[in-house]
Short mmCIF file of C-alpha atoms in Angstrom, two decimals:
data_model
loop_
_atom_site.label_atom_id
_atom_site.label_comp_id
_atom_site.label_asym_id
_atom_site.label_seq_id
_atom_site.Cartn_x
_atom_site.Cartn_y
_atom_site.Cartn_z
CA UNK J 1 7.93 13.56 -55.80
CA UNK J 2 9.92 12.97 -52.65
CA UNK J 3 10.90 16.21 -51.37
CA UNK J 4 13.07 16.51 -47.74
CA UNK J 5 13.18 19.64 -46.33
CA UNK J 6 15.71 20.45 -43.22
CA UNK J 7 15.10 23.61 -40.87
CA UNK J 8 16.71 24.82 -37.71
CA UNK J 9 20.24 25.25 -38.76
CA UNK J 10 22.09 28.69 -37.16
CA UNK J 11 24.53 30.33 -34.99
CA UNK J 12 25.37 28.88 -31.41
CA UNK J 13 27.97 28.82 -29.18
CA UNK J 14 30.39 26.51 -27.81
CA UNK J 15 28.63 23.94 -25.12
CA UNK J 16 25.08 25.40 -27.05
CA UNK J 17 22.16 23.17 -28.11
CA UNK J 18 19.56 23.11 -31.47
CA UNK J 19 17.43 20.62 -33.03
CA UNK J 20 16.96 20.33 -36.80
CA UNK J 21 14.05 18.76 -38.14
CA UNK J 22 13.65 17.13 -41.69
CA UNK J 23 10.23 17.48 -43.09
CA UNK J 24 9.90 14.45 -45.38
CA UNK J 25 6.49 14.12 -48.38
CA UNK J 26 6.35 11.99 -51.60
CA UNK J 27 6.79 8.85 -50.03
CA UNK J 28 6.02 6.52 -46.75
CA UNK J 29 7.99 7.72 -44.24
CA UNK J 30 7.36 4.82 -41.84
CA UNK J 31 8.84 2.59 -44.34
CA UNK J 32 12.35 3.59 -44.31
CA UNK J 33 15.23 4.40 -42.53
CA UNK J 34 16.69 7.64 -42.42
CA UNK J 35 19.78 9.22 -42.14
CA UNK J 36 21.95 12.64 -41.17
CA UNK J 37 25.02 13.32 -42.86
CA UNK J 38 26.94 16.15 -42.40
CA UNK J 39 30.06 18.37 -44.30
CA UNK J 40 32.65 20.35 -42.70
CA UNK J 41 32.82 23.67 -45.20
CA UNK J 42 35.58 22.81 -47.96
CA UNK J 43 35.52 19.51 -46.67
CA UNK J 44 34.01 15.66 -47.82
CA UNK J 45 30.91 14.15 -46.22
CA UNK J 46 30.94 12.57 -43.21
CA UNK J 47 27.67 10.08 -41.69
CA UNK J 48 26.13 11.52 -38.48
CA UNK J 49 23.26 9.24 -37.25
CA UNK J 50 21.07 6.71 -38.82
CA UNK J 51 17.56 5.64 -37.02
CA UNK J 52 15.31 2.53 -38.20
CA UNK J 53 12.00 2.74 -39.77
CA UNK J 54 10.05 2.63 -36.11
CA UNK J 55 13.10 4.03 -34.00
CA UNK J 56 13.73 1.06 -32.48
CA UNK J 57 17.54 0.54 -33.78
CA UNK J 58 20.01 3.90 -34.08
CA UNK J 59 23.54 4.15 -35.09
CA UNK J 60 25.92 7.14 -33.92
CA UNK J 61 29.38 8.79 -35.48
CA UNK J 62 31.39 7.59 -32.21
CA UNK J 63 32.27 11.64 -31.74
CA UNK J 64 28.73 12.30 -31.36
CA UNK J 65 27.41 9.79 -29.07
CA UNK J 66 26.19 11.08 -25.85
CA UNK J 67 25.36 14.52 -27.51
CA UNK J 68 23.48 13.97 -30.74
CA UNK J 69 20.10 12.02 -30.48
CA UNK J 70 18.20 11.19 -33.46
CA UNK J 71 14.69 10.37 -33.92
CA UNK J 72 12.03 10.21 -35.75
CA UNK J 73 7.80 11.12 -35.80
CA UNK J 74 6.14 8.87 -38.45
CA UNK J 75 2.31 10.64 -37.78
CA UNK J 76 3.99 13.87 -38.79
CA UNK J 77 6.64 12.59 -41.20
CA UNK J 78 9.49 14.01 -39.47
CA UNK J 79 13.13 13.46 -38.67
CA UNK J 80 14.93 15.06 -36.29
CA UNK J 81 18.42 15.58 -34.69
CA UNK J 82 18.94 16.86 -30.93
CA UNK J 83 22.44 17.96 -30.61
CA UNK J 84 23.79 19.20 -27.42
CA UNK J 85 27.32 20.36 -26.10
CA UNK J 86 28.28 21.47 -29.33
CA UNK J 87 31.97 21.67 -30.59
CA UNK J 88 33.49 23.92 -32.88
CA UNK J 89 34.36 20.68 -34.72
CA UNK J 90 30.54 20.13 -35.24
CA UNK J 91 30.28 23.50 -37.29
CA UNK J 92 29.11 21.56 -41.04
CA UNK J 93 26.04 21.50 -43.48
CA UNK J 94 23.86 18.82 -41.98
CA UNK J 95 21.96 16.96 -44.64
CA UNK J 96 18.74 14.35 -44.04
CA UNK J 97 18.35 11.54 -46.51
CA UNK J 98 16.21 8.52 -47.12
CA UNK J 99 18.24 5.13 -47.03
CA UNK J 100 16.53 3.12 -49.46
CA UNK J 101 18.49 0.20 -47.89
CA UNK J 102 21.79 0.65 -48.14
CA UNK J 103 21.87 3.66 -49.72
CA UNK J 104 21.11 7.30 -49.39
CA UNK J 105 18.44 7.93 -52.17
CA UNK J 106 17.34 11.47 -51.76
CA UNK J 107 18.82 14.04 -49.81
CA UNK J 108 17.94 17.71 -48.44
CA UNK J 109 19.53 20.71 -49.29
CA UNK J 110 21.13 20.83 -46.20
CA UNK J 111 20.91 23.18 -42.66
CA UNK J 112 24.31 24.84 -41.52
CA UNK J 113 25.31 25.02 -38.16
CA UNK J 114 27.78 27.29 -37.46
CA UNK J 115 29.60 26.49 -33.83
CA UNK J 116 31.19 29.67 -32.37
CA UNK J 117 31.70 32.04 -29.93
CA UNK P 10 36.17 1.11 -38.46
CA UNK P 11 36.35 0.04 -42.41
CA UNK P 12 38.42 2.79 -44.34
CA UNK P 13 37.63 3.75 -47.50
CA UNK P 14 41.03 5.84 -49.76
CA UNK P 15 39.68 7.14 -53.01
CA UNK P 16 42.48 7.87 -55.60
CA UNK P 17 43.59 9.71 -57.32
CA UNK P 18 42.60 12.64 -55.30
CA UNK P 19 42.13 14.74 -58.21
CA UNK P 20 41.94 13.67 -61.63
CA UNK P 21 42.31 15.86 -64.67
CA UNK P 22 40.66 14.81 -68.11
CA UNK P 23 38.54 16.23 -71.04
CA UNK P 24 35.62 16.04 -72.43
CA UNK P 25 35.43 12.70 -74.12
CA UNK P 26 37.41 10.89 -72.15
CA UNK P 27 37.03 7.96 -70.12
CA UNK P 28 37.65 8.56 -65.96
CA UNK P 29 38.60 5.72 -63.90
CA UNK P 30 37.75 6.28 -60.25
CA UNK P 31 39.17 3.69 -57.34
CA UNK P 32 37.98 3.15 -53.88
CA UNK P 33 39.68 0.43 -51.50
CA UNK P 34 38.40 -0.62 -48.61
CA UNK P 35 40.48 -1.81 -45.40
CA UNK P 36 38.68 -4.92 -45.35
CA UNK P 37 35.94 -6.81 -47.34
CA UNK P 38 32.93 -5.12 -47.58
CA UNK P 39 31.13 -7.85 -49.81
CA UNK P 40 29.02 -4.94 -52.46
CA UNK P 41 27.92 -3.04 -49.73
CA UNK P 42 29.66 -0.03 -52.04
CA UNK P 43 28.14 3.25 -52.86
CA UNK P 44 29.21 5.72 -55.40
CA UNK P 45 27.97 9.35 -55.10
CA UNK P 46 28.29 12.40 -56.97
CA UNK P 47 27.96 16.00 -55.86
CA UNK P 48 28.44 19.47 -56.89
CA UNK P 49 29.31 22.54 -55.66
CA UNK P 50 26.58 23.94 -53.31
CA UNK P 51 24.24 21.41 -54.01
CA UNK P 52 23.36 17.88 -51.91
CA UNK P 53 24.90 14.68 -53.31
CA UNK P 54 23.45 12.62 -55.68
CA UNK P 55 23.41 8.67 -55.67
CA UNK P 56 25.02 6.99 -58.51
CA UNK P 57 25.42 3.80 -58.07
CA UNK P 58 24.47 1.03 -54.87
CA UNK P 59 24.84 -2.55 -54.07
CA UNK P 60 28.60 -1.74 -56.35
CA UNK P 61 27.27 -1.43 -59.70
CA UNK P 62 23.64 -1.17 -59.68
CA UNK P 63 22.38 2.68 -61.41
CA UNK P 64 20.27 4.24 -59.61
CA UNK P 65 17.21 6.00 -60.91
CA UNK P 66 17.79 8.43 -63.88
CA UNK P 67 21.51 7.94 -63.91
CA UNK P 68 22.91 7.77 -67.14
CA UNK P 69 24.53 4.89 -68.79
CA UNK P 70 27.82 6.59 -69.44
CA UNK P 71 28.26 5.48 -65.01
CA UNK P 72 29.20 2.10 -64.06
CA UNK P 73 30.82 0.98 -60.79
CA UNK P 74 32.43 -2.22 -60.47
CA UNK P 75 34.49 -4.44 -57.87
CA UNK P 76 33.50 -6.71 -54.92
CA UNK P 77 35.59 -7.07 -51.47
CA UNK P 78 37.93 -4.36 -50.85
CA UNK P 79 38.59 -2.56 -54.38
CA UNK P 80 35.82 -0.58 -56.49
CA UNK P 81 35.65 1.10 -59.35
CA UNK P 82 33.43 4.04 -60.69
CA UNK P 83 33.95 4.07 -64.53
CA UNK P 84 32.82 7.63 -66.61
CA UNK P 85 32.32 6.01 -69.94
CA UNK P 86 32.81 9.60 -71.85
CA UNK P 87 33.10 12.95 -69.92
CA UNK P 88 30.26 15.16 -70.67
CA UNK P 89 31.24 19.05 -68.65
CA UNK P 90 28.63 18.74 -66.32
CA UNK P 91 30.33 15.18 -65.06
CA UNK P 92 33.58 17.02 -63.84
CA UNK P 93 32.35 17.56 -60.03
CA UNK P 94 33.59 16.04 -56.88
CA UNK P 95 33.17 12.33 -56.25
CA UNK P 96 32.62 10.15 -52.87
CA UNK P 97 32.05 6.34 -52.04
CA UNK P 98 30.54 4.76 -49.07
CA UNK P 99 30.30 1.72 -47.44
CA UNK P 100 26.92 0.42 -46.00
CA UNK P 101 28.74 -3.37 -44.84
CA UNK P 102 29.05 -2.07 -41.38
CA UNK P 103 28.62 0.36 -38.60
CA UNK P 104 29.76 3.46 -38.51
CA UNK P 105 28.64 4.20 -42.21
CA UNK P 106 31.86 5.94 -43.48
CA UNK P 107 33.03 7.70 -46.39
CA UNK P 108 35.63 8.33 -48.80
CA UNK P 109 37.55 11.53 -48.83
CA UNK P 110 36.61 12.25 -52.54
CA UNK P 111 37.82 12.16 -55.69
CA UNK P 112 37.96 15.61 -57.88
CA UNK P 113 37.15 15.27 -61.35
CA UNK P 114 38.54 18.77 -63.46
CA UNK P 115 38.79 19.53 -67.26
CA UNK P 116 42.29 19.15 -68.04
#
């Protein structure tokens, strides 16, 4: 069963930093490319970051290049998302997912960040 | 950047009915269309990739449709759980962007 689990969502301040981290089992992690997509509260979904199955190719929202990084640890079947200089604007439930190719197969229940002062 | 206006915004049917969901795209997109579904407090589900290709365990009652710049998600018959919120995607180009939604509510 492929199961995603995201961790390290929370409370910071304007111009703050945190790093969630996508714990990923039930299927070969080095195979695929994953994603972040994230959702403003009462709002639709909006694509983050996407990274290729070795890290060698990422795509960036243009509003978060420079300050998000993604990446990913295929030995310990982990995604990740450095964000830095965080906005107010950035303040959304930040989902993981596996792109099957194309598409966004299975997702995680989400971390919230909550930007504010 | 490609676009994507779902319509109608909301849509208000019953149970038994047949919804007809649109998605246009500001320029051709080839298939590259994805239809997900998601409800309140939950993650989103995938529906339907590639345009109108089910994925796993959906049920038959979804179809999607179209090629270029105008989609289609089809609800065959409305069962209650089905009225939710509704989004597309494209996957033709970078930056991967969305719809703003489509509502589906019991009349």
């Amino acid at each position: 069963e492929v199961q995603l689990v995201e961790s390290g969502g929370g409370l910071v301040q304007p111009g703050g930093s945190l790093r969630l981290s996508c714990a990923a089992s039930g299927f070969t992690f080095s195979n695929y490319w994953m994603s972040w997509v994230r959702q403003a509260p009462g709002k639709g979904l909006e694509w983050v970051a996407n990274i290729k199955q070795d890290g060698s190719e990422k795509y960036y929202l243009d509003s978060v290049k420079g300050r998000f990084t993604i990446s990913k640890d295929n030995a310990k079947n982990s995604l990740y998302l450095q964000m830095n200089d965080l906005r107010v604007g950035d303040t959304a439930v930040y989902y993981c997912a596996k792109d099957r190719g194309r598409a966004d197969d299975y997702w995680g229940q989400g971390a919230l960040v909550t930007v504010s002062s | 950047e490609i676009v994507l206006t779902q319509s109608p915004a909301t849509l208000s049917l019953s149970p038994g009915e047949r919804a007809t969901l649109s998605c246009r795209a500001s320029q051709n997109i080839g298939d590259y269309l994805v239809w997900y579904q998601q409800k309140p407090g939950q993650a989103p589900r995938l529906l339907i990739y590639n345009a109108f290709f089910r994925a796993t365990g959906i049920p038959a009652r979804f179809s999607g449709s179209g090629s270029g710049t105008d989609f289609t998600l089809t609800i065959s018959s409305l069962e209650p759980e089905d009225f939710v919120n509704y989004y597309c995607q494209q996957r033709s180009d970078w930056p991967i962007t969305f719809g703003q939604g489509t509502r589906l509510e019991i009349k």
